[in-house]
PDB file of C-alpha atoms in Angstrom:
ATOM      1  CA  UNK O   1       0.000   0.000   0.000  1.00 81.00           C
ATOM      2  CA  UNK O   2       1.716   3.124  -1.180  1.00 93.00           C
ATOM      3  CA  UNK O   3       0.635   6.386   0.429  1.00 96.00           C
ATOM      4  CA  UNK O   4      -1.226   8.498  -2.096  1.00 97.00           C
ATOM      5  CA  UNK O   5      -0.460  12.192  -2.428  1.00 97.00           C
ATOM      6  CA  UNK O   6      -2.900  14.237  -4.480  1.00 98.00           C
ATOM      7  CA  UNK O   7      -2.629  17.757  -5.849  1.00 97.00           C
ATOM      8  CA  UNK O   8      -4.260  19.695  -8.654  1.00 95.00           C
ATOM      9  CA  UNK O   9      -0.818  20.057 -10.205  1.00 94.00           C
ATOM     10  CA  UNK O  10       2.798  20.319  -9.111  1.00 93.00           C
ATOM     11  CA  UNK O  11       2.466  22.115  -5.777  1.00 93.00           C
ATOM     12  CA  UNK O  12       2.125  18.906  -3.791  1.00 95.00           C
ATOM     13  CA  UNK O  13       5.640  17.963  -4.862  1.00 95.00           C
ATOM     14  CA  UNK O  14       6.842  20.329  -2.118  1.00 93.00           C
ATOM     15  CA  UNK O  15       5.100  18.035   0.398  1.00 95.00           C
ATOM     16  CA  UNK O  16       6.208  14.843  -1.339  1.00 96.00           C
ATOM     17  CA  UNK O  17       9.856  15.912  -1.425  1.00 95.00           C
ATOM     18  CA  UNK O  18      10.020  16.464   2.340  1.00 94.00           C
ATOM     19  CA  UNK O  19       7.903  13.377   3.094  1.00 95.00           C
ATOM     20  CA  UNK O  20      10.253  11.144   1.080  1.00 95.00           C
ATOM     21  CA  UNK O  21      13.250  12.482   2.998  1.00 95.00           C
ATOM     22  CA  UNK O  22      11.464  12.119   6.347  1.00 94.00           C
ATOM     23  CA  UNK O  23      10.070   8.645   5.518  1.00 94.00           C
ATOM     24  CA  UNK O  24      12.564   7.005   3.137  1.00 93.00           C
ATOM     25  CA  UNK O  25      11.067   3.526   3.611  1.00 91.00           C
ATOM     26  CA  UNK O  26       7.558   4.588   2.590  1.00 93.00           C
ATOM     27  CA  UNK O  27       6.389   4.263  -1.018  1.00 94.00           C
ATOM     28  CA  UNK O  28       4.426   7.234  -2.368  1.00 96.00           C
ATOM     29  CA  UNK O  29       2.144   7.457  -5.403  1.00 97.00           C
ATOM     30  CA  UNK O  30       1.737  11.062  -6.542  1.00 98.00           C
ATOM     31  CA  UNK O  31      -1.334  12.072  -8.563  1.00 98.00           C
ATOM     32  CA  UNK O  32      -1.406  15.459 -10.329  1.00 98.00           C
ATOM     33  CA  UNK O  33      -4.716  16.480 -11.902  1.00 97.00           C
ATOM     34  CA  UNK O  34      -2.823  18.744 -14.281  1.00 96.00           C
ATOM     35  CA  UNK O  35      -5.547  18.683 -16.940  1.00 96.00           C
ATOM     36  CA  UNK O  36      -7.813  20.635 -14.580  1.00 96.00           C
ATOM     37  CA  UNK O  37      -5.261  22.832 -12.798  1.00 92.00           C
ATOM     38  CA  UNK O  38      -5.488  25.313 -11.233  1.00 92.00           C
ATOM     39  CA  UNK O  39      -8.291  24.421  -8.813  1.00 95.00           C
ATOM     40  CA  UNK O  40      -8.147  27.798  -7.094  1.00 93.00           C
ATOM     41  CA  UNK O  41     -10.398  29.513  -9.632  1.00 91.00           C
ATOM     42  CA  UNK O  42     -13.041  26.740  -9.745  1.00 95.00           C
ATOM     43  CA  UNK O  43     -16.273  26.615  -7.754  1.00 95.00           C
ATOM     44  CA  UNK O  44     -16.635  24.409  -4.678  1.00 94.00           C
ATOM     45  CA  UNK O  45     -18.803  21.734  -6.330  1.00 96.00           C
ATOM     46  CA  UNK O  46     -16.398  21.342  -9.236  1.00 97.00           C
ATOM     47  CA  UNK O  47     -13.411  21.100  -6.866  1.00 97.00           C
ATOM     48  CA  UNK O  48     -15.248  18.479  -4.819  1.00 97.00           C
ATOM     49  CA  UNK O  49     -16.076  16.358  -7.872  1.00 98.00           C
ATOM     50  CA  UNK O  50     -12.523  16.489  -9.240  1.00 98.00           C
ATOM     51  CA  UNK O  51     -10.976  15.739  -5.851  1.00 98.00           C
ATOM     52  CA  UNK O  52     -13.354  12.888  -5.129  1.00 97.00           C
ATOM     53  CA  UNK O  53     -12.639  11.267  -8.506  1.00 97.00           C
ATOM     54  CA  UNK O  54      -8.885  11.474  -7.984  1.00 98.00           C
ATOM     55  CA  UNK O  55      -9.025  10.120  -4.432  1.00 98.00           C
ATOM     56  CA  UNK O  56     -11.201   7.201  -5.517  1.00 97.00           C
ATOM     57  CA  UNK O  57      -8.701   6.491  -8.294  1.00 97.00           C
ATOM     58  CA  UNK O  58      -5.858   6.372  -5.755  1.00 96.00           C
ATOM     59  CA  UNK O  59      -7.880   4.142  -3.441  1.00 95.00           C
ATOM     60  CA  UNK O  60      -8.550   1.801  -6.384  1.00 94.00           C
ATOM     61  CA  UNK O  61      -4.797   1.664  -7.024  1.00 94.00           C
ATOM     62  CA  UNK O  62      -4.205   0.403  -3.482  1.00 92.00           C
ATOM     63  CA  UNK O  63      -3.456   3.663  -1.663  1.00 95.00           C
ATOM     64  CA  UNK O  64      -5.518   3.169   1.488  1.00 94.00           C
ATOM     65  CA  UNK O  65      -4.234   6.481   2.863  1.00 96.00           C
ATOM     66  CA  UNK O  66      -4.457   9.576   0.654  1.00 97.00           C
ATOM     67  CA  UNK O  67      -3.073  13.003   1.566  1.00 97.00           C
ATOM     68  CA  UNK O  68      -4.723  16.006  -0.075  1.00 96.00           C
ATOM     69  CA  UNK O  69      -1.526  17.994  -0.614  1.00 96.00           C
ATOM     70  CA  UNK O  70      -3.654  20.797  -1.991  1.00 95.00           C
ATOM     71  CA  UNK O  71      -5.104  23.490   0.236  1.00 93.00           C
ATOM     72  CA  UNK O  72      -7.900  24.258  -2.210  1.00 95.00           C
ATOM     73  CA  UNK O  73      -9.017  20.614  -2.236  1.00 95.00           C
ATOM     74  CA  UNK O  74      -8.629  20.417   1.544  1.00 94.00           C
ATOM     75  CA  UNK O  75     -10.746  23.554   1.958  1.00 93.00           C
ATOM     76  CA  UNK O  76     -13.504  22.702  -0.514  1.00 93.00           C
ATOM     77  CA  UNK O  77     -13.684  18.907  -0.496  1.00 95.00           C
ATOM     78  CA  UNK O  78     -12.182  17.199   2.559  1.00 94.00           C
ATOM     79  CA  UNK O  79     -14.933  17.774   5.128  1.00 91.00           C
ATOM     80  CA  UNK O  80     -17.603  17.022   2.519  1.00 95.00           C
ATOM     81  CA  UNK O  81     -15.901  13.740   1.565  1.00 96.00           C
ATOM     82  CA  UNK O  82     -15.602  12.694   5.195  1.00 93.00           C
ATOM     83  CA  UNK O  83     -19.242  13.554   5.879  1.00 94.00           C
ATOM     84  CA  UNK O  84     -20.321  11.555   2.800  1.00 93.00           C
ATOM     85  CA  UNK O  85     -18.542   8.522   4.237  1.00 93.00           C
ATOM     86  CA  UNK O  86     -15.130   7.015   3.616  1.00 95.00           C
ATOM     87  CA  UNK O  87     -14.952   3.271   2.765  1.00 95.00           C
ATOM     88  CA  UNK O  88     -13.789   0.915   5.513  1.00 94.00           C
ATOM     89  CA  UNK O  89     -10.015   0.707   5.662  1.00 93.00           C
ATOM     90  CA  UNK O  90      -9.543   3.925   3.671  1.00 95.00           C
ATOM     91  CA  UNK O  91      -8.461   7.354   4.894  1.00 95.00           C
ATOM     92  CA  UNK O  92      -8.185  10.818   3.365  1.00 96.00           C
ATOM     93  CA  UNK O  93      -6.360  13.602   5.211  1.00 94.00           C
ATOM     94  CA  UNK O  94      -5.765  17.270   4.432  1.00 92.00           C
ATOM     95  CA  UNK O  95      -2.957  19.766   4.978  1.00 90.00           C
ATOM     96  CA  UNK O  96      -4.695  22.283   7.272  1.00 85.00           C
ATOM     97  CA  UNK O  97      -4.399  20.200  10.442  1.00 83.00           C
ATOM     98  CA  UNK O  98      -0.589  20.237  10.844  1.00 87.00           C
ATOM     99  CA  UNK O  99      -0.519  23.937  10.047  1.00 87.00           C
ATOM    100  CA  UNK O 100      -3.079  24.863  12.682  1.00 87.00           C
ATOM    101  CA  UNK O 101      -1.422  22.556  15.208  1.00 85.00           C
ATOM    102  CA  UNK O 102       1.830  24.465  14.708  1.00 87.00           C
ATOM    103  CA  UNK O 103       0.186  27.873  14.843  1.00 87.00           C
ATOM    104  CA  UNK O 104      -1.823  27.155  17.993  1.00 86.00           C
ATOM    105  CA  UNK O 105       0.743  24.853  19.625  1.00 82.00           C
ATOM    106  CA  UNK O 106      -1.893  22.262  20.483  1.00 79.00           C
ATOM    107  CA  UNK O 107      -2.594  18.789  19.138  1.00 74.00           C
ATOM    108  CA  UNK O 108      -5.626  18.186  16.922  1.00 59.00           C
ATOM    109  CA  UNK O 109      -7.086  15.771  19.458  1.00 66.00           C
ATOM    110  CA  UNK O 110      -7.049  18.464  22.126  1.00 74.00           C
ATOM    111  CA  UNK O 111     -10.759  19.273  22.445  1.00 73.00           C
ATOM    112  CA  UNK O 112     -10.453  21.816  25.210  1.00 81.00           C
ATOM    113  CA  UNK O 113     -12.124  25.213  24.630  1.00 88.00           C
ATOM    114  CA  UNK O 114     -10.428  27.731  22.318  1.00 88.00           C
ATOM    115  CA  UNK O 115      -7.786  29.809  24.047  1.00 89.00           C
ATOM    116  CA  UNK O 116      -5.513  32.721  23.344  1.00 91.00           C
ATOM    117  CA  UNK O 117      -2.279  31.966  21.506  1.00 90.00           C
ATOM    118  CA  UNK O 118       0.935  33.901  21.106  1.00 90.00           C
ATOM    119  CA  UNK O 119       0.390  34.911  17.486  1.00 93.00           C
ATOM    120  CA  UNK O 120      -2.479  37.372  17.093  1.00 93.00           C
ATOM    121  CA  UNK O 121      -2.006  38.860  13.603  1.00 97.00           C
ATOM    122  CA  UNK O 122      -1.787  36.296  10.796  1.00 97.00           C
ATOM    123  CA  UNK O 123      -1.517  36.828   7.054  1.00 98.00           C
ATOM    124  CA  UNK O 124      -2.967  34.035   4.937  1.00 97.00           C
ATOM    125  CA  UNK O 125      -1.852  33.759   1.319  1.00 97.00           C
ATOM    126  CA  UNK O 126      -3.974  31.301  -0.640  1.00 96.00           C
ATOM    127  CA  UNK O 127      -5.887  30.664  -3.849  1.00 95.00           C
ATOM    128  CA  UNK O 128      -9.159  32.525  -4.429  1.00 94.00           C
ATOM    129  CA  UNK O 129     -11.162  29.334  -3.728  1.00 94.00           C
ATOM    130  CA  UNK O 130      -9.386  28.685  -0.427  1.00 94.00           C
ATOM    131  CA  UNK O 131      -9.865  32.291   0.670  1.00 95.00           C
ATOM    132  CA  UNK O 132     -13.571  32.306  -0.201  1.00 94.00           C
ATOM    133  CA  UNK O 133     -14.147  29.011   1.647  1.00 93.00           C
ATOM    134  CA  UNK O 134     -12.915  30.516   4.956  1.00 94.00           C
ATOM    135  CA  UNK O 135     -11.992  26.939   5.908  1.00 91.00           C
ATOM    136  CA  UNK O 136      -8.726  27.982   7.549  1.00 92.00           C
ATOM    137  CA  UNK O 137     -10.452  30.592   9.721  1.00 93.00           C
ATOM    138  CA  UNK O 138     -13.209  28.119  10.646  1.00 89.00           C
ATOM    139  CA  UNK O 139     -10.787  25.405  11.769  1.00 86.00           C
ATOM    140  CA  UNK O 140      -8.601  27.919  13.591  1.00 90.00           C
ATOM    141  CA  UNK O 141     -11.597  29.309  15.503  1.00 89.00           C
ATOM    142  CA  UNK O 142     -12.214  25.896  17.062  1.00 85.00           C
ATOM    143  CA  UNK O 143      -8.832  26.106  18.778  1.00 86.00           C
ATOM    144  CA  UNK O 144      -7.830  29.736  19.226  1.00 91.00           C
ATOM    145  CA  UNK O 145      -9.427  33.059  20.118  1.00 92.00           C
ATOM    146  CA  UNK O 146      -8.257  36.577  19.493  1.00 91.00           C
ATOM    147  CA  UNK O 147      -6.438  35.756  16.243  1.00 94.00           C
ATOM    148  CA  UNK O 148      -6.904  38.287  13.458  1.00 96.00           C
ATOM    149  CA  UNK O 149      -6.534  36.568  10.072  1.00 96.00           C
ATOM    150  CA  UNK O 150      -6.182  38.729   6.969  1.00 97.00           C
ATOM    151  CA  UNK O 151      -6.511  36.630   3.820  1.00 97.00           C
ATOM    152  CA  UNK O 152      -5.025  37.564   0.461  1.00 98.00           C
ATOM    153  CA  UNK O 153      -6.193  35.740  -2.667  1.00 97.00           C
ATOM    154  CA  UNK O 154      -3.100  35.262  -4.812  1.00 97.00           C
ATOM    155  CA  UNK O 155      -4.559  35.082  -8.278  1.00 94.00           C
ATOM    156  CA  UNK O 156      -2.208  34.042 -11.074  1.00 95.00           C
ATOM    157  CA  UNK O 157       0.586  32.621  -8.929  1.00 95.00           C
ATOM    158  CA  UNK O 158      -0.284  28.950  -9.404  1.00 93.00           C
ATOM    159  CA  UNK O 159      -0.800  29.455 -13.147  1.00 93.00           C
ATOM    160  CA  UNK O 160       2.638  31.058 -13.454  1.00 94.00           C
ATOM    161  CA  UNK O 161       4.309  28.256 -11.496  1.00 91.00           C
ATOM    162  CA  UNK O 162       2.564  25.553 -13.520  1.00 88.00           C
ATOM    163  CA  UNK O 163       3.668  27.350 -16.706  1.00 89.00           C
ATOM    164  CA  UNK O 164       7.255  27.483 -15.430  1.00 87.00           C
ATOM    165  CA  UNK O 165       7.313  31.297 -15.451  1.00 93.00           C
ATOM    166  CA  UNK O 166       8.988  31.918 -12.102  1.00 93.00           C
ATOM    167  CA  UNK O 167       9.837  35.550 -12.914  1.00 97.00           C
ATOM    168  CA  UNK O 168       6.136  36.328 -13.291  1.00 98.00           C
ATOM    169  CA  UNK O 169       5.316  34.243 -10.201  1.00 97.00           C
ATOM    170  CA  UNK O 170       7.819  36.201  -8.095  1.00 98.00           C
ATOM    171  CA  UNK O 171       6.446  39.527  -9.347  1.00 98.00           C
ATOM    172  CA  UNK O 172       2.906  38.430  -8.502  1.00 98.00           C
ATOM    173  CA  UNK O 173       3.974  37.360  -5.002  1.00 98.00           C
ATOM    174  CA  UNK O 174       5.489  40.783  -4.308  1.00 98.00           C
ATOM    175  CA  UNK O 175       2.306  42.448  -5.570  1.00 98.00           C
ATOM    176  CA  UNK O 176       0.088  40.256  -3.371  1.00 98.00           C
ATOM    177  CA  UNK O 177       2.259  40.860  -0.308  1.00 98.00           C
ATOM    178  CA  UNK O 178       2.025  44.613  -0.911  1.00 98.00           C
ATOM    179  CA  UNK O 179      -1.771  44.306  -1.125  1.00 98.00           C
ATOM    180  CA  UNK O 180      -1.888  42.315   2.116  1.00 98.00           C
ATOM    181  CA  UNK O 181       0.303  44.794   3.973  1.00 98.00           C
ATOM    182  CA  UNK O 182      -2.022  47.624   3.008  1.00 98.00           C
ATOM    183  CA  UNK O 183      -4.713  45.773   4.975  1.00 97.00           C
ATOM    184  CA  UNK O 184      -2.454  44.380   7.749  1.00 98.00           C
ATOM    185  CA  UNK O 185       0.776  46.442   7.935  1.00 97.00           C
ATOM    186  CA  UNK O 186       2.503  44.349  10.618  1.00 97.00           C
ATOM    187  CA  UNK O 187       1.584  40.657  10.515  1.00 98.00           C
ATOM    188  CA  UNK O 188       3.378  38.475  13.058  1.00 97.00           C
ATOM    189  CA  UNK O 189       3.079  35.314  11.004  1.00 96.00           C
ATOM    190  CA  UNK O 190       2.291  34.387   7.420  1.00 97.00           C
ATOM    191  CA  UNK O 191       0.681  31.180   6.208  1.00 95.00           C
ATOM    192  CA  UNK O 192       1.607  29.948   2.746  1.00 95.00           C
ATOM    193  CA  UNK O 193      -1.793  28.398   2.207  1.00 93.00           C
ATOM    194  CA  UNK O 194      -1.051  26.658  -1.075  1.00 94.00           C
ATOM    195  CA  UNK O 195       1.497  23.889  -1.554  1.00 92.00           C
ATOM    196  CA  UNK O 196       2.789  25.634  -4.669  1.00 92.00           C
ATOM    197  CA  UNK O 197       3.914  28.630  -2.636  1.00 94.00           C
ATOM    198  CA  UNK O 198       6.918  27.056  -0.829  1.00 91.00           C
ATOM    199  CA  UNK O 199       8.643  27.159  -4.214  1.00 90.00           C
ATOM    200  CA  UNK O 200       8.592  30.936  -3.645  1.00 94.00           C
ATOM    201  CA  UNK O 201       9.119  30.975   0.124  1.00 95.00           C
ATOM    202  CA  UNK O 202      12.238  33.141  -0.150  1.00 96.00           C
ATOM    203  CA  UNK O 203      10.301  35.706  -2.199  1.00 98.00           C
ATOM    204  CA  UNK O 204       7.480  35.748   0.367  1.00 98.00           C
ATOM    205  CA  UNK O 205       9.978  36.126   3.225  1.00 98.00           C
ATOM    206  CA  UNK O 206      11.875  38.962   1.537  1.00 98.00           C
ATOM    207  CA  UNK O 207       8.672  40.833   0.707  1.00 98.00           C
ATOM    208  CA  UNK O 208       7.244  40.370   4.204  1.00 98.00           C
ATOM    209  CA  UNK O 209      10.440  41.127   6.111  1.00 97.00           C
ATOM    210  CA  UNK O 210      12.629  39.014   8.372  1.00 97.00           C
ATOM    211  CA  UNK O 211      10.509  39.761  11.446  1.00 97.00           C
ATOM    212  CA  UNK O 212       7.528  37.799  10.058  1.00 97.00           C
ATOM    213  CA  UNK O 213       7.495  34.042  10.726  1.00 95.00           C
ATOM    214  CA  UNK O 214       6.534  32.240   7.542  1.00 96.00           C
ATOM    215  CA  UNK O 215       4.811  28.869   7.936  1.00 92.00           C
ATOM    216  CA  UNK O 216       5.357  26.487   5.027  1.00 83.00           C
ATOM    217  CA  UNK O 217       3.605  23.144   4.933  1.00 86.00           C
ATOM    218  CA  UNK O 218       6.156  20.600   3.706  1.00 88.00           C
ATOM    219  CA  UNK O 219       7.958  19.942   7.001  1.00 88.00           C
ATOM    220  CA  UNK O 220       4.777  20.201   9.058  1.00 90.00           C
ATOM    221  CA  UNK O 221       2.811  17.757   6.898  1.00 92.00           C
ATOM    222  CA  UNK O 222       5.704  15.280   6.681  1.00 91.00           C
ATOM    223  CA  UNK O 223       6.145  15.251  10.461  1.00 91.00           C
ATOM    224  CA  UNK O 224       2.406  14.874  10.995  1.00 90.00           C
ATOM    225  CA  UNK O 225       2.308  11.984   8.500  1.00 93.00           C
ATOM    226  CA  UNK O 226       5.187  10.246  10.274  1.00 92.00           C
ATOM    227  CA  UNK O 227       3.308  10.532  13.576  1.00 90.00           C
ATOM    228  CA  UNK O 228       0.074   9.295  11.966  1.00 91.00           C
ATOM    229  CA  UNK O 229       1.783   6.207  10.537  1.00 92.00           C
ATOM    230  CA  UNK O 230       3.271   5.383  13.937  1.00 91.00           C
ATOM    231  CA  UNK O 231      -0.217   5.540  15.447  1.00 90.00           C
ATOM    232  CA  UNK O 232      -1.833   3.690  12.510  1.00 91.00           C
ATOM    233  CA  UNK O 233       0.729   1.105  11.341  1.00 89.00           C
ATOM    234  CA  UNK O 234      -2.007  -0.763   9.450  1.00 88.00           C
ATOM    235  CA  UNK O 235      -1.998   2.086   6.927  1.00 87.00           C
ATOM    236  CA  UNK O 236       1.650   1.474   6.108  1.00 77.00           C
ATOM    237  CA  UNK O 237       2.834  -1.115   3.647  1.00 66.00           C
ATOM    238  CA  UNK O 238       4.837  -1.654   0.508  1.00 70.00           C
ATOM    239  CA  UNK O 239       3.227  -0.709  -2.769  1.00 79.00           C
ATOM    240  CA  UNK O 240       3.930   0.592  -6.222  1.00 85.00           C
ATOM    241  CA  UNK O 241       4.951   4.234  -6.042  1.00 93.00           C
ATOM    242  CA  UNK O 242       5.437   6.678  -8.872  1.00 96.00           C
ATOM    243  CA  UNK O 243       3.939   9.738 -10.527  1.00 98.00           C
ATOM    244  CA  UNK O 244       0.631  10.019 -12.379  1.00 98.00           C
ATOM    245  CA  UNK O 245      -0.924  12.962 -14.210  1.00 98.00           C
ATOM    246  CA  UNK O 246      -4.099  13.704 -16.122  1.00 98.00           C
ATOM    247  CA  UNK O 247      -2.073  16.165 -18.179  1.00 97.00           C
ATOM    248  CA  UNK O 248       0.593  15.566 -20.812  1.00 97.00           C
ATOM    249  CA  UNK O 249       3.218  13.393 -19.057  1.00 98.00           C
ATOM    250  CA  UNK O 250       6.252  14.770 -20.931  1.00 97.00           C
ATOM    251  CA  UNK O 251       5.378  18.387 -20.139  1.00 95.00           C
ATOM    252  CA  UNK O 252       4.524  17.683 -16.492  1.00 96.00           C
ATOM    253  CA  UNK O 253       7.713  15.614 -16.105  1.00 97.00           C
ATOM    254  CA  UNK O 254       9.864  18.460 -17.411  1.00 95.00           C
ATOM    255  CA  UNK O 255       8.266  20.987 -15.052  1.00 92.00           C
ATOM    256  CA  UNK O 256       8.520  18.633 -12.067  1.00 94.00           C
ATOM    257  CA  UNK O 257      12.180  17.944 -12.820  1.00 94.00           C
ATOM    258  CA  UNK O 258      12.803  21.683 -12.941  1.00 89.00           C
ATOM    259  CA  UNK O 259      11.085  22.277  -9.577  1.00 84.00           C
ATOM    260  CA  UNK O 260      12.651  19.403  -7.614  1.00 87.00           C
ATOM    261  CA  UNK O 261      15.975  19.513  -9.457  1.00 88.00           C
ATOM    262  CA  UNK O 262      15.961  15.752  -9.895  1.00 93.00           C
ATOM    263  CA  UNK O 263      14.578  13.591 -12.671  1.00 96.00           C
ATOM    264  CA  UNK O 264      10.845  12.988 -12.324  1.00 97.00           C
ATOM    265  CA  UNK O 265       8.936  10.826 -14.769  1.00 98.00           C
ATOM    266  CA  UNK O 266       5.144  11.130 -14.848  1.00 98.00           C
ATOM    267  CA  UNK O 267       2.875   8.582 -16.487  1.00 98.00           C
ATOM    268  CA  UNK O 268      -0.666   9.053 -17.768  1.00 98.00           C
ATOM    269  CA  UNK O 269      -3.268   8.487 -15.049  1.00 96.00           C
TER     270      UNK O 269
END
């Protein structure tokens, strides 16, 4: 049983890369729905349908555990999928949980009332769909009070990354940070609420300033996955790993190789 990692495109590779280093004995099967990327400009029902189809595909391929390494899918589809019912022996997890655990310094299973936390002014950079869902704010409110979250929809950034135009992506990041700082001049922390954005973490940090703590999801998700597999060893096994895409494999392979700086070969899903 390989662990499935799903993303609308290449952003989830930032999670996969860290997870492979943290868990070298685990096989991973990566699924990129490149034909329908980016998800961030789609409506919630469309995102749900696409995510559900991909997750069911990964389950059918033997991935009993699937990680939604896509904030947009996590925001628009995860809770709805869980409420609809997950087949026995299957699991689907999102990327918000480790992030909120780190921000609030409390474990997800801690069901005590919300309390004040150290960070009170948080900038959230995410896709338009994630911002409009308010899923991050909703989950955070269950665990923390007194946190002011200012969300900035970063239109165009994912498209530029998927197209391999990093110069445009960096320019867009600086523009979005400027827009955020007009609304929240002095954030204490910044959430990179899209798994594509760690590819531009240095640009975000430079634009925000060294005094702002930038939370990126790769390390947090990998550590959370390692802990989950310790607690649920039945979800861990050997399986066929690899890379699948609904897009054109040669194009996606070239872009992925460029991002991770190692040879990546995608096959047609």
